[in-house]
PDB file of C-alpha atoms and ligand atoms in Angstrom:
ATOM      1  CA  UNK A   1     -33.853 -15.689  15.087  1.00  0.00           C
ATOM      2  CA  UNK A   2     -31.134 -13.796  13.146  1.00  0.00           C
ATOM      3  CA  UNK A   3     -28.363 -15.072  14.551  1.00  0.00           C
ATOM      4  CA  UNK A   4     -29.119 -19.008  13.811  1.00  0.00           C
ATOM      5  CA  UNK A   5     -30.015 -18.299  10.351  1.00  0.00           C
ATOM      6  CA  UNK A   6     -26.303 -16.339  10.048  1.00  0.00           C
ATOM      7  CA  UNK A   7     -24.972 -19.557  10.890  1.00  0.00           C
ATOM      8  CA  UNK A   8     -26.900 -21.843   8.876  1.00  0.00           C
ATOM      9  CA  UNK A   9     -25.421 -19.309   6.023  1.00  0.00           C
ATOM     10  CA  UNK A  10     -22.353 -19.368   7.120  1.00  0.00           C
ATOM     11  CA  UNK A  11     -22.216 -23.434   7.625  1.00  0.00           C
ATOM     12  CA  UNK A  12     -23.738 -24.025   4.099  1.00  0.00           C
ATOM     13  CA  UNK A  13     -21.790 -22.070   2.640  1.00  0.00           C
ATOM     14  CA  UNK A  14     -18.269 -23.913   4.248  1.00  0.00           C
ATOM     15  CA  UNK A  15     -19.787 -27.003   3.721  1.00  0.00           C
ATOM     16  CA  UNK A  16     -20.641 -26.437   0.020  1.00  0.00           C
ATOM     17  CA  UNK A  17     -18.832 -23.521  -1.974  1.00  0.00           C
ATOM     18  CA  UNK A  18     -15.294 -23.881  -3.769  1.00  0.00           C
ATOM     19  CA  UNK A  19     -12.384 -22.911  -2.463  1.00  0.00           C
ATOM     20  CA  UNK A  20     -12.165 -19.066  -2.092  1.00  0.00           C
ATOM     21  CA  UNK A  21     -14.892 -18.644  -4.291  1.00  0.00           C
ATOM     22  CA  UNK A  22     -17.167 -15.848  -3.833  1.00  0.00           C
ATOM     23  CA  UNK A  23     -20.391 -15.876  -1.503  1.00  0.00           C
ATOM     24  CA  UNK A  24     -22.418 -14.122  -4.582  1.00  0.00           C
ATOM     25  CA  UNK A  25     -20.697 -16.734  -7.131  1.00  0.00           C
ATOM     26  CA  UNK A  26     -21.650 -19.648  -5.051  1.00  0.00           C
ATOM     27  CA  UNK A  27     -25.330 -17.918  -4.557  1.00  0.00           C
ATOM     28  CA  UNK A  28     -25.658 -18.044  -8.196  1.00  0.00           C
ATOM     29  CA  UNK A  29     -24.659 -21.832  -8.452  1.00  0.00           C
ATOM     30  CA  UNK A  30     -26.898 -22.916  -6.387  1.00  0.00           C
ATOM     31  CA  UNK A  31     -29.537 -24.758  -8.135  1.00  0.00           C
ATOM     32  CA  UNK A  32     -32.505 -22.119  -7.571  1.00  0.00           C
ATOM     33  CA  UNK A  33     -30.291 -19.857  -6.582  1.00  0.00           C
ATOM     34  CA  UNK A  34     -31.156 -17.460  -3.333  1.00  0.00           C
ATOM     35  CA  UNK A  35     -34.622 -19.041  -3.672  1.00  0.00           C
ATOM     36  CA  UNK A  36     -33.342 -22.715  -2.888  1.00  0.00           C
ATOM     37  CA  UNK A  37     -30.602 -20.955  -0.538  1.00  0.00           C
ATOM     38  CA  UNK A  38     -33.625 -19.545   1.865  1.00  0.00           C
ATOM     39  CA  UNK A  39     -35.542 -23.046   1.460  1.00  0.00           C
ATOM     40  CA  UNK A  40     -32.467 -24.243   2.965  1.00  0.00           C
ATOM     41  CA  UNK A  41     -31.490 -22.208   5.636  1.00  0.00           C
ATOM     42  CA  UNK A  42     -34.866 -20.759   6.530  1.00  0.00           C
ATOM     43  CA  UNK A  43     -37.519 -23.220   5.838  1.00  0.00           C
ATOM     44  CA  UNK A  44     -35.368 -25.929   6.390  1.00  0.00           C
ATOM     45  CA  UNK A  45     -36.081 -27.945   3.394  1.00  0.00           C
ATOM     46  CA  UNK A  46     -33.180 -30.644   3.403  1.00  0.00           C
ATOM     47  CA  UNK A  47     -33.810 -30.879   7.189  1.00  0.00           C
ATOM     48  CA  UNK A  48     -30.318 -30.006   8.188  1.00  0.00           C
ATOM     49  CA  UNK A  49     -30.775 -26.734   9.812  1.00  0.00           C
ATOM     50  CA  UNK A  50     -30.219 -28.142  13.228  1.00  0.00           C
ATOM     51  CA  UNK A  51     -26.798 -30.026  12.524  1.00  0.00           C
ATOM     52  CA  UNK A  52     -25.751 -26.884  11.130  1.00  0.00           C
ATOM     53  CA  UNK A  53     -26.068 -24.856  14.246  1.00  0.00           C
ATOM     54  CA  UNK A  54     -24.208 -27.443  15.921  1.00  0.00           C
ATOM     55  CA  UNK A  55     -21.449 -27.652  13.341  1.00  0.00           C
ATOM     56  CA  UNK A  56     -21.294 -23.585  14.210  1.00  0.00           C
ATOM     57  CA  UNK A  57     -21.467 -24.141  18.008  1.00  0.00           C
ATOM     58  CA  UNK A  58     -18.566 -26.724  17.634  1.00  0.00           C
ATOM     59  CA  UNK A  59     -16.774 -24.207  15.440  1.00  0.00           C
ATOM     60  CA  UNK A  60     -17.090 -21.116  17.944  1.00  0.00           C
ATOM     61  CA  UNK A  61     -16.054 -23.682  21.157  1.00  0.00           C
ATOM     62  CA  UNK A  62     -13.172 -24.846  19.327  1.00  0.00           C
ATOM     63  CA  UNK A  63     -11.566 -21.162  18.329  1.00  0.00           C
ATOM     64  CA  UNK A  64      -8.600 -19.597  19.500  1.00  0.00           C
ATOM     65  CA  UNK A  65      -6.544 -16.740  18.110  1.00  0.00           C
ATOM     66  CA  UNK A  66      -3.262 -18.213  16.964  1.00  0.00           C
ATOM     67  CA  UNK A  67      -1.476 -14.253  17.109  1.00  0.00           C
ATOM     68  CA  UNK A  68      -2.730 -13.966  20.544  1.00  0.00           C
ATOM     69  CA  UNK A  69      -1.116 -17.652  20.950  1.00  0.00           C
ATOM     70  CA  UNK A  70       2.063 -16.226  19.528  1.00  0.00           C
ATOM     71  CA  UNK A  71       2.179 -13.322  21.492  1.00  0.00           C
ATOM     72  CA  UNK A  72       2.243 -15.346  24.213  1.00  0.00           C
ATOM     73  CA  UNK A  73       4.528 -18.166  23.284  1.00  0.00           C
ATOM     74  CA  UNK A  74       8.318 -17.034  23.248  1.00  0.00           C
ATOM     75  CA  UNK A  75       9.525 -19.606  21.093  1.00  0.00           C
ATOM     76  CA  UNK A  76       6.709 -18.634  18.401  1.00  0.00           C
ATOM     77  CA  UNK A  77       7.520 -15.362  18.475  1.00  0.00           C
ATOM     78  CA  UNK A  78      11.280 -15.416  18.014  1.00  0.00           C
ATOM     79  CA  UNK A  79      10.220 -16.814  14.789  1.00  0.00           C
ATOM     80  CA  UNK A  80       8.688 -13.847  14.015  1.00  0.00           C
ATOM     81  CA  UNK A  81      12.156 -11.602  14.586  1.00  0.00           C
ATOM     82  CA  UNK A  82      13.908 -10.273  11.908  1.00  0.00           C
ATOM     83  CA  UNK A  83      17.155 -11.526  12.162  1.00  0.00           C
ATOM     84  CA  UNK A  84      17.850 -15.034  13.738  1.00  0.00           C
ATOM     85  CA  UNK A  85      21.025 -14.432  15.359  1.00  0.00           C
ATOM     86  CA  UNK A  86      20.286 -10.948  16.931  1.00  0.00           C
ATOM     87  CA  UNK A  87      17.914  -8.948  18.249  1.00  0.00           C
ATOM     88  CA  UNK A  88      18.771  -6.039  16.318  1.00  0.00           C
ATOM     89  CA  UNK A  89      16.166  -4.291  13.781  1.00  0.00           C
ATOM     90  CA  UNK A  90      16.927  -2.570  10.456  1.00  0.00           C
ATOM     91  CA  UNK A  91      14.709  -0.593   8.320  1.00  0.00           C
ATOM     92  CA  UNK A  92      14.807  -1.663   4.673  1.00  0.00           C
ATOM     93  CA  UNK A  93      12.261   0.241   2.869  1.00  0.00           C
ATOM     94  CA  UNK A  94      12.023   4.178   4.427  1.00  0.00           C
ATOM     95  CA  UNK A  95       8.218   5.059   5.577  1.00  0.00           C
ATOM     96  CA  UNK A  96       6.388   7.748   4.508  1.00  0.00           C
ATOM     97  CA  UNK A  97       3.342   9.770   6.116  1.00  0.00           C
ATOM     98  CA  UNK A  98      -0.055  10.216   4.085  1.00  0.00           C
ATOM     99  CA  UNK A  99      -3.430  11.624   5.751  1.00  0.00           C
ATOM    100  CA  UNK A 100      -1.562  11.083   8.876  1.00  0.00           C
ATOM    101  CA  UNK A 101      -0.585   6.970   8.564  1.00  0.00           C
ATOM    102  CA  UNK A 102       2.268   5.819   7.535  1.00  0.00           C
ATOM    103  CA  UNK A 103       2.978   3.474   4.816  1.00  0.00           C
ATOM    104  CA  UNK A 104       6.088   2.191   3.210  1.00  0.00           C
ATOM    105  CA  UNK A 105       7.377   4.234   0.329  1.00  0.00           C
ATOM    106  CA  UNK A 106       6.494   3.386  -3.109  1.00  0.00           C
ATOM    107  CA  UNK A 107       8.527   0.500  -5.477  1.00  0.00           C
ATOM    108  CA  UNK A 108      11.754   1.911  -6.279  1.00  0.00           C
ATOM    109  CA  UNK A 109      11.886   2.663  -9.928  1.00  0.00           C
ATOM    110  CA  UNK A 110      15.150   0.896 -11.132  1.00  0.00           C
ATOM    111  CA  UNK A 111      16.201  -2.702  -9.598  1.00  0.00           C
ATOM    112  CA  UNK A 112      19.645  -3.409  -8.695  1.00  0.00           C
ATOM    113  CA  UNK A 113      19.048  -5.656 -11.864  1.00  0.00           C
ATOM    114  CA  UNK A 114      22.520  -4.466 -12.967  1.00  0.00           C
ATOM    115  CA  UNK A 115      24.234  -5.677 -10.664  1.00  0.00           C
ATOM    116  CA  UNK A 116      25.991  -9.026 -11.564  1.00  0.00           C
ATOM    117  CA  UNK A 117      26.003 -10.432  -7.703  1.00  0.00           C
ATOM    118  CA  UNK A 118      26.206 -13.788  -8.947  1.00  0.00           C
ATOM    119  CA  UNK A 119      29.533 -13.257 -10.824  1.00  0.00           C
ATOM    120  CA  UNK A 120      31.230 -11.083  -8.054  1.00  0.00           C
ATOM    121  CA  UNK A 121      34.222 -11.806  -7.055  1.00  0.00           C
ATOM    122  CA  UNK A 122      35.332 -11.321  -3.316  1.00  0.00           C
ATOM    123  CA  UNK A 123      39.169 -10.428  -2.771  1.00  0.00           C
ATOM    124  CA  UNK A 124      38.986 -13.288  -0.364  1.00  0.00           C
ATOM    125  CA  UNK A 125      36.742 -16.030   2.216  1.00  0.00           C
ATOM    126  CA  UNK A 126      36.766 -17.633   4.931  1.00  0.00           C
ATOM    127  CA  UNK A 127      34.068 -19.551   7.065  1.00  0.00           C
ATOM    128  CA  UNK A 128      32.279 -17.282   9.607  1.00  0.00           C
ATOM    129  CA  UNK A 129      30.265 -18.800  12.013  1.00  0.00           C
ATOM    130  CA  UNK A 130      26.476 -16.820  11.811  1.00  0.00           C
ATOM    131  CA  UNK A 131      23.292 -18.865  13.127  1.00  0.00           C
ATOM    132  CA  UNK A 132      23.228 -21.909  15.437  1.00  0.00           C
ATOM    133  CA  UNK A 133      21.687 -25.147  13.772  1.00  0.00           C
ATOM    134  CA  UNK A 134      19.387 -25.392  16.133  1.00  0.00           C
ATOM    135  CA  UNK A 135      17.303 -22.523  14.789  1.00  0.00           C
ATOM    136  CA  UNK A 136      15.866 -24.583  12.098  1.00  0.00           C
ATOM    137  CA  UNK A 137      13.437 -27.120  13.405  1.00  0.00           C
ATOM    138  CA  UNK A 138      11.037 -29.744  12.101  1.00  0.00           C
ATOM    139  CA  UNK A 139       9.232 -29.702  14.935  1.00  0.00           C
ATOM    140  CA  UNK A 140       6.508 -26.763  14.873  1.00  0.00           C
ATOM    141  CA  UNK A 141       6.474 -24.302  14.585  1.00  0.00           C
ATOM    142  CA  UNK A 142       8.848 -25.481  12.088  1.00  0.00           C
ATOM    143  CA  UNK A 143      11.833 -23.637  10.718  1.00  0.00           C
ATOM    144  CA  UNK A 144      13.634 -24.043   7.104  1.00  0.00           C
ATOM    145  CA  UNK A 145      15.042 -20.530   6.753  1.00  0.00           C
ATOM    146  CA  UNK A 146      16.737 -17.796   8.467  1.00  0.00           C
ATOM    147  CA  UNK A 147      17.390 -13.756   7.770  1.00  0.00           C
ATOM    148  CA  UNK A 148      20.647 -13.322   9.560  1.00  0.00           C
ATOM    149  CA  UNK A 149      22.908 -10.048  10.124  1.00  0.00           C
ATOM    150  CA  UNK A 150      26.624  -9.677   9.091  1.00  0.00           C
ATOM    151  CA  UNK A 151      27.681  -6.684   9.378  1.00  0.00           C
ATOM    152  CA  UNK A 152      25.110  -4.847   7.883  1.00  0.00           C
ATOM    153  CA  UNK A 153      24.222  -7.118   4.955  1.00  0.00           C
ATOM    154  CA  UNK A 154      21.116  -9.634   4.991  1.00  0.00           C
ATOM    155  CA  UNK A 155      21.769 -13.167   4.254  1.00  0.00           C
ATOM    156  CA  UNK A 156      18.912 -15.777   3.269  1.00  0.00           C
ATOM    157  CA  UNK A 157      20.031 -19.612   5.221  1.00  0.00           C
ATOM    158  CA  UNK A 158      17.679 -22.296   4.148  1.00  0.00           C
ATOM    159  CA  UNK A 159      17.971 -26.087   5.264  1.00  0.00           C
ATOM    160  CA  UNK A 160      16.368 -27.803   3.072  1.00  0.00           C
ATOM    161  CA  UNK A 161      16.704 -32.047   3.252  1.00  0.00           C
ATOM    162  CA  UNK A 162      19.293 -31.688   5.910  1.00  0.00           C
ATOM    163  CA  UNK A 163      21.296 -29.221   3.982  1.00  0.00           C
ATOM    164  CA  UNK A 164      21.870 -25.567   4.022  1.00  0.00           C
ATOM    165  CA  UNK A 165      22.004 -23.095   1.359  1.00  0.00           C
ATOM    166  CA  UNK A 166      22.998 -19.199   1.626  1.00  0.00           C
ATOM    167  CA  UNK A 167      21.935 -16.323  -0.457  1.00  0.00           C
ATOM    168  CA  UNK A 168      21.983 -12.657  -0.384  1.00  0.00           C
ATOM    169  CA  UNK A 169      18.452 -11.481   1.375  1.00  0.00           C
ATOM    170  CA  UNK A 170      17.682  -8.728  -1.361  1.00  0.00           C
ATOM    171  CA  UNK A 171      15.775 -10.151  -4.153  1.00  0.00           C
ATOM    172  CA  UNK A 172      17.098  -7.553  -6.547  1.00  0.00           C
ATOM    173  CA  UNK A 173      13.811  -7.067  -8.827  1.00  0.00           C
ATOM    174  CA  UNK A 174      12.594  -4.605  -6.251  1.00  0.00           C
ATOM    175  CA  UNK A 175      15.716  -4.563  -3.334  1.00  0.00           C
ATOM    176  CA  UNK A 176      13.334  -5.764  -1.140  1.00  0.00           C
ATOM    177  CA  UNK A 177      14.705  -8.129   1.818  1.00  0.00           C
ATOM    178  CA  UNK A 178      12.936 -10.919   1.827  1.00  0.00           C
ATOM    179  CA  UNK A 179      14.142 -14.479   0.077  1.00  0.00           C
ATOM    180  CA  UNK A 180      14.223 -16.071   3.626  1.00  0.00           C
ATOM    181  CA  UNK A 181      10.668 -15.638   3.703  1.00  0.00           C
ATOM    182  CA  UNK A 182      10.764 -17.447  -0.271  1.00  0.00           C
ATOM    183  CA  UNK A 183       8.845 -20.547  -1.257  1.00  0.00           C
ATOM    184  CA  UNK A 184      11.183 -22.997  -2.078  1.00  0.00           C
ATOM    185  CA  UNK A 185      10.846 -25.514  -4.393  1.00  0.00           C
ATOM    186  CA  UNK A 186      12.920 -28.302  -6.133  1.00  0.00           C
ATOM    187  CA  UNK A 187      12.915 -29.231 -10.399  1.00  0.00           C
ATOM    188  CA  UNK A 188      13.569 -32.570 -12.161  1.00  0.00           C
ATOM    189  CA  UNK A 189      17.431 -31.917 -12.042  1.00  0.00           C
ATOM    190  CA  UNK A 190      17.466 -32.096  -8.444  1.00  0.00           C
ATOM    191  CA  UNK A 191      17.910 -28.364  -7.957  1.00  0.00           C
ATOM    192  CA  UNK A 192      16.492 -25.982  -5.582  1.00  0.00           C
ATOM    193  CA  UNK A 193      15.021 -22.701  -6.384  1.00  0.00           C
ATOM    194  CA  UNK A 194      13.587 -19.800  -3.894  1.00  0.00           C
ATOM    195  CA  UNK A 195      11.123 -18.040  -5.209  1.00  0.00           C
ATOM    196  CA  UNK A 196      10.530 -14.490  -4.106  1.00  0.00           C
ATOM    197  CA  UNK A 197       7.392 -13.740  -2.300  1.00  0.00           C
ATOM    198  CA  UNK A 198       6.655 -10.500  -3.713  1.00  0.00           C
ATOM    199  CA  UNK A 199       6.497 -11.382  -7.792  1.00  0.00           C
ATOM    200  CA  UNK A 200       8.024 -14.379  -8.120  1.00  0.00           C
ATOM    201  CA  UNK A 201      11.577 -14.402  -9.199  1.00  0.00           C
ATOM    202  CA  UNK A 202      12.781 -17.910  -9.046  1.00  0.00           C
ATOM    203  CA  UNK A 203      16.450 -17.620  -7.976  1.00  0.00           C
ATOM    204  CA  UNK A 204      18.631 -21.153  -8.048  1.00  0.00           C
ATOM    205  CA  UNK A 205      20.240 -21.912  -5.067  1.00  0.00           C
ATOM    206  CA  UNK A 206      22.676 -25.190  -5.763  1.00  0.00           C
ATOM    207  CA  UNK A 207      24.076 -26.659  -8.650  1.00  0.00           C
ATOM    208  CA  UNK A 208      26.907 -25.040 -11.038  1.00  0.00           C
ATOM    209  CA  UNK A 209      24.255 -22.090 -12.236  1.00  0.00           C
ATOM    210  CA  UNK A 210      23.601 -21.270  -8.288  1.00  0.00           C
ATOM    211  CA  UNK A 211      22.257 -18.039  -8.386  1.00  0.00           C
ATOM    212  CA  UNK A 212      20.962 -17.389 -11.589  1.00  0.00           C
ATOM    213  CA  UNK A 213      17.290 -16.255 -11.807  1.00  0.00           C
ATOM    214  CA  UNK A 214      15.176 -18.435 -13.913  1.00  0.00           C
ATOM    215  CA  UNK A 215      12.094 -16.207 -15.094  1.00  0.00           C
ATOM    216  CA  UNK A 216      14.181 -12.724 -15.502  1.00  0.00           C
ATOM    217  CA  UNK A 217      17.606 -12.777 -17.097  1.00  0.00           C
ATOM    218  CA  UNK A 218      18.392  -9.210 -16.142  1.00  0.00           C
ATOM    219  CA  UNK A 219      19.065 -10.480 -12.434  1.00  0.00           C
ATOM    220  CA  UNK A 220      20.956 -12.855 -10.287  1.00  0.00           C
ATOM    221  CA  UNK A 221      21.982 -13.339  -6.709  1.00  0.00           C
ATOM    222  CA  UNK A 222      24.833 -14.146  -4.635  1.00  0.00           C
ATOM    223  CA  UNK A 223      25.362 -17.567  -2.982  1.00  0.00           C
ATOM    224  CA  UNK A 224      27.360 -18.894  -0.575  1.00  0.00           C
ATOM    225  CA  UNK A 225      29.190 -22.200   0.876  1.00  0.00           C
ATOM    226  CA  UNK A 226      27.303 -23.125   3.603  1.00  0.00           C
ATOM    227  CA  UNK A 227      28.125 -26.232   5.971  1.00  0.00           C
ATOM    228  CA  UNK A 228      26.859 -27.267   9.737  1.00  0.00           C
ATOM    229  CA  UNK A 229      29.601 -28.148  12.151  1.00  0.00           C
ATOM    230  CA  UNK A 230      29.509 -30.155  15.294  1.00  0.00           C
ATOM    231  CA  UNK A 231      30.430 -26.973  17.627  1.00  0.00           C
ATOM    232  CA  UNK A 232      26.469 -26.729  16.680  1.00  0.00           C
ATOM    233  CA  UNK A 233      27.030 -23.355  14.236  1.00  0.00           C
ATOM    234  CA  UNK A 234      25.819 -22.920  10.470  1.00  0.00           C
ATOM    235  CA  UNK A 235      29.033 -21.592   8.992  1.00  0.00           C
ATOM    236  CA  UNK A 236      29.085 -19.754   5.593  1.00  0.00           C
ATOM    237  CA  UNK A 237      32.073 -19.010   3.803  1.00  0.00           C
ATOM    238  CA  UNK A 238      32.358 -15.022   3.531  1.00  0.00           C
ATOM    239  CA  UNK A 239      34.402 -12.120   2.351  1.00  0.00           C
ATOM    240  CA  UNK A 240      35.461  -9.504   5.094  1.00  0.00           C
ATOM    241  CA  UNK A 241      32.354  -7.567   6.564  1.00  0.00           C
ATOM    242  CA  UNK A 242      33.352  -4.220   4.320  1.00  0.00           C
ATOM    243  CA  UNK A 243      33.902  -6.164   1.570  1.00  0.00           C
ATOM    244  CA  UNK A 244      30.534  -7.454   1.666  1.00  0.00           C
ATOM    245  CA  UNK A 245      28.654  -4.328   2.970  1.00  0.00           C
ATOM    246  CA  UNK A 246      30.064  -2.585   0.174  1.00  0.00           C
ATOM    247  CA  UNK A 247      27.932  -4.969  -2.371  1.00  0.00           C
ATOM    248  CA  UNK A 248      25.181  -6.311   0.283  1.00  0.00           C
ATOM    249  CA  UNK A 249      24.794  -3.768   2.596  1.00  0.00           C
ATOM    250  CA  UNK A 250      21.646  -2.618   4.017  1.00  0.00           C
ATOM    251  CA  UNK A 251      22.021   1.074   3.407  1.00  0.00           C
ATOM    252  CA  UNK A 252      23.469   0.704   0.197  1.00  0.00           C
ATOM    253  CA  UNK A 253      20.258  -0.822  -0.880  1.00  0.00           C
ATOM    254  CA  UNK A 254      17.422   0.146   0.911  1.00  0.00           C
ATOM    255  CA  UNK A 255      14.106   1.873  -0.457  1.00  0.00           C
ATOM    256  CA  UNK A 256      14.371   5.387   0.002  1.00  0.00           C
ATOM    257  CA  UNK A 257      11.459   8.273  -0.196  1.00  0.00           C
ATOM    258  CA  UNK A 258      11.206  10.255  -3.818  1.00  0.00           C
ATOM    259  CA  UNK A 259      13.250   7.068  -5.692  1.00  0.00           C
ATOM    260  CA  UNK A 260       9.871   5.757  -7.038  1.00  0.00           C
ATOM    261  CA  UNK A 261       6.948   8.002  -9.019  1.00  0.00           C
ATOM    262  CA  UNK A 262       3.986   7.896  -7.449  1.00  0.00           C
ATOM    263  CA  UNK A 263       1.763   5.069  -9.665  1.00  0.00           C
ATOM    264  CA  UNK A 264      -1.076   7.059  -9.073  1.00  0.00           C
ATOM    265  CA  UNK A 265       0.206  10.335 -10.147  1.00  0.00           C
ATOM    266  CA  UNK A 266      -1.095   9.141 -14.232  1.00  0.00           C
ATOM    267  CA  UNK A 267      -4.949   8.530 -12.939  1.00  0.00           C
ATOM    268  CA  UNK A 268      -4.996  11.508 -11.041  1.00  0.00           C
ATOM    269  CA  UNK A 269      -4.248  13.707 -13.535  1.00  0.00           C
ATOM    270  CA  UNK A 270      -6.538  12.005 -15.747  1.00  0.00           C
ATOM    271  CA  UNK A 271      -9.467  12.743 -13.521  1.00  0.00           C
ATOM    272  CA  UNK A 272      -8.274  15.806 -12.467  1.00  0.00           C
ATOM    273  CA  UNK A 273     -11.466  18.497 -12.271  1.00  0.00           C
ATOM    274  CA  UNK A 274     -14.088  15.524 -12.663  1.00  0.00           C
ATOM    275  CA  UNK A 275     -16.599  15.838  -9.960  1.00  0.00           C
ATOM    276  CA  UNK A 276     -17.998  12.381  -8.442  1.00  0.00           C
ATOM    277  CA  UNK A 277     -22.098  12.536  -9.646  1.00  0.00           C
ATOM    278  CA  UNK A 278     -24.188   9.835  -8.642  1.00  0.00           C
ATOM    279  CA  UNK A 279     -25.082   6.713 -10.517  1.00  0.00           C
ATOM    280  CA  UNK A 280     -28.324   7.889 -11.079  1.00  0.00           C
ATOM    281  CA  UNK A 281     -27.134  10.991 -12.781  1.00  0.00           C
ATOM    282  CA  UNK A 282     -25.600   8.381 -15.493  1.00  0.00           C
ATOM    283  CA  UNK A 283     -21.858   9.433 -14.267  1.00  0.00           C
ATOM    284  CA  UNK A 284     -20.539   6.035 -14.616  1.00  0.00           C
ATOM    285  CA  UNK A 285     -21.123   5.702 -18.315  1.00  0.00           C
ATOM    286  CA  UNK A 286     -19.968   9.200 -19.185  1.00  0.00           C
ATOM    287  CA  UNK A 287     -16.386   8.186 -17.484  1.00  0.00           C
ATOM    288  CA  UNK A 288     -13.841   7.733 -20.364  1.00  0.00           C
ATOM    289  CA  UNK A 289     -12.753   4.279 -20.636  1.00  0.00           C
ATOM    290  CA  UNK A 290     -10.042   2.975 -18.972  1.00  0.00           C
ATOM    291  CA  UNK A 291      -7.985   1.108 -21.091  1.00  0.00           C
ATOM    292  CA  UNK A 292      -6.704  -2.536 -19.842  1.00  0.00           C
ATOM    293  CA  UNK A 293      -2.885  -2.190 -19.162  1.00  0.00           C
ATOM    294  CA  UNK A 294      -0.645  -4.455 -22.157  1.00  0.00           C
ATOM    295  CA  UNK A 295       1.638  -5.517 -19.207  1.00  0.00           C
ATOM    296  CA  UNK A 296       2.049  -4.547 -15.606  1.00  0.00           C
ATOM    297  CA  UNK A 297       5.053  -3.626 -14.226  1.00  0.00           C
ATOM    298  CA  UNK A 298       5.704  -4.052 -10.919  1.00  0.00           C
TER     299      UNK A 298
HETATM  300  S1  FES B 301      10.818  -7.990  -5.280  1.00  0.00           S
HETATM  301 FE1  FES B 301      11.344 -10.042  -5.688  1.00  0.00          FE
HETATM  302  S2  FES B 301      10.364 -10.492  -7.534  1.00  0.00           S
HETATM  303 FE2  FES B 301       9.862  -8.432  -7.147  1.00  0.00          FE
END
């Protein structure tokens, strides 16, 4: 009898709460609350109980894992390779071991903020060819944007509209490699921004001001030409490899152990020596205050 009554819950609850919005939240907006909930789902009171099992019977029939899908699909999972036009893998952040896991080490203190990417200027270009156009798809599972591997620098290739742009793949608030993986979005002046997926730098990526970060003036990026040829090849317009590695590079850049302080270094010393008491003892309201942080910084 438990199991129907689950999925009544369960049902009701799909078929009636907001969107991510809390099963106790949505208990307590129920008109009656988890009094008018059980007249629902127990004692059947709006007479719906069986069309919600079979809602739940349709739901189980019609699930399938889509990772397990992936796994097994080898166009699906190329999407899910790091670089687009090689195999290769490359560490960006260095891993550490705690209580015998490991994690990725902490946020790097400093950004490459400094750094004026935008404004660099390369000794000389020419057009390399580095991802083949048919990469991108519209078809699913659909493709707009690519990490790809020169040398060892990270490059972020987005087709957006039939066009491609090219940016650096470090966001440089955190030199984390991501952008490909970027929303992108367009403004009322017709230009196109990535944002980065980790807090939201907006970097431009076409117009005059390509580059510049609009939420953050202490950082930019670098972008580059970008056109599709009909040998079927995304070609960007590049300085030699050194040249770029020694501004772009991978290793130049990437997270490494003991950069960042540990953020939890302050509350452990604060609670250094306290004991853990139980809530009946009245430990929670003899706990100092914690003060709401003015501004986070991540
Ligand atoms: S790492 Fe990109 S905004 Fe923080």
């Amino acid at each position: 009898m438990v199991m129907p009554i689950i999925d009544r819950y369960l049902i009701f609850y799909i078929r009636t709460a907001d969107k991510l919005q809390r099963t106790a939240r949505w208990i307590e907006n129920l008109p009656g609350g988890i009094k008018y909930l059980k007249e629902v789902i127990v004692d059947d009171k709006l007479g719906i109980c069986a069309d919600m099992e079979k809602q739940m019977n349709e739901l189980v029939d019609s699930y399938f894992c889509e990772w397990t899908e992936t796994v097994k699909d080898p166009k699906r999972r190329k999407v899910f390779q790091q670089f687009a036009n090689t195999d290769e893998t490359v560490d960006t952040v260095e891993v550490v071991q705690e209580r015998s896991q490991q994690r990725p080490t902490y946020w790097p203190k400093d950004s490459a903020g400094r750094e004026d990417f935008k404004g660099h200027k390369w000794s000389s270009v020419s057009w390399q060819p580095v991802v083949r156009a048919d990469h991108f798809s519209d078809e699913p599972p659909q493709v707009s944007s690519a990490n790809v591997k020169r040398g060892d620098t990270q490059l972020a290739v987005f087709k957006i509209k039939g066009k491609f742009y090219a940016t650096q793949q470090m966001c440089p608030h955190k030199r984390a490699f991501v952008l490909s993986d970027g929303l992108v979005g367009d403004d009322d002046a017709g230009k196109y921004w990535v944002s980065c997926p980790y807090h939201k730098r907006n970097f431009e990526l076409n117009g005059e001001q390509a580059g510049r970060c609009s939420n953050d003036e202490s950082m930019n990026i670098a972008t580059f030409p970008v056109e599709e040829r009909d040998d079927g090849w995304v070609y960007i317009k590049l300085p030699p490899i050194e040249e770029l590695d020694s501004v772009l590079g991978t290793e130049k850049w990437k997270v490494r152990k003991g950069e960042a302080e540990d953020p939890f270094h302050k509350v452990d010393k604060k609670f250094k020596g306290m004991k853990g008491k139980k809530v009946t003892d009245g430990f929670l309201t003899r706990v100092p205050a914690v003060q709401p942080a003015k501004s986070i910084d991540w």
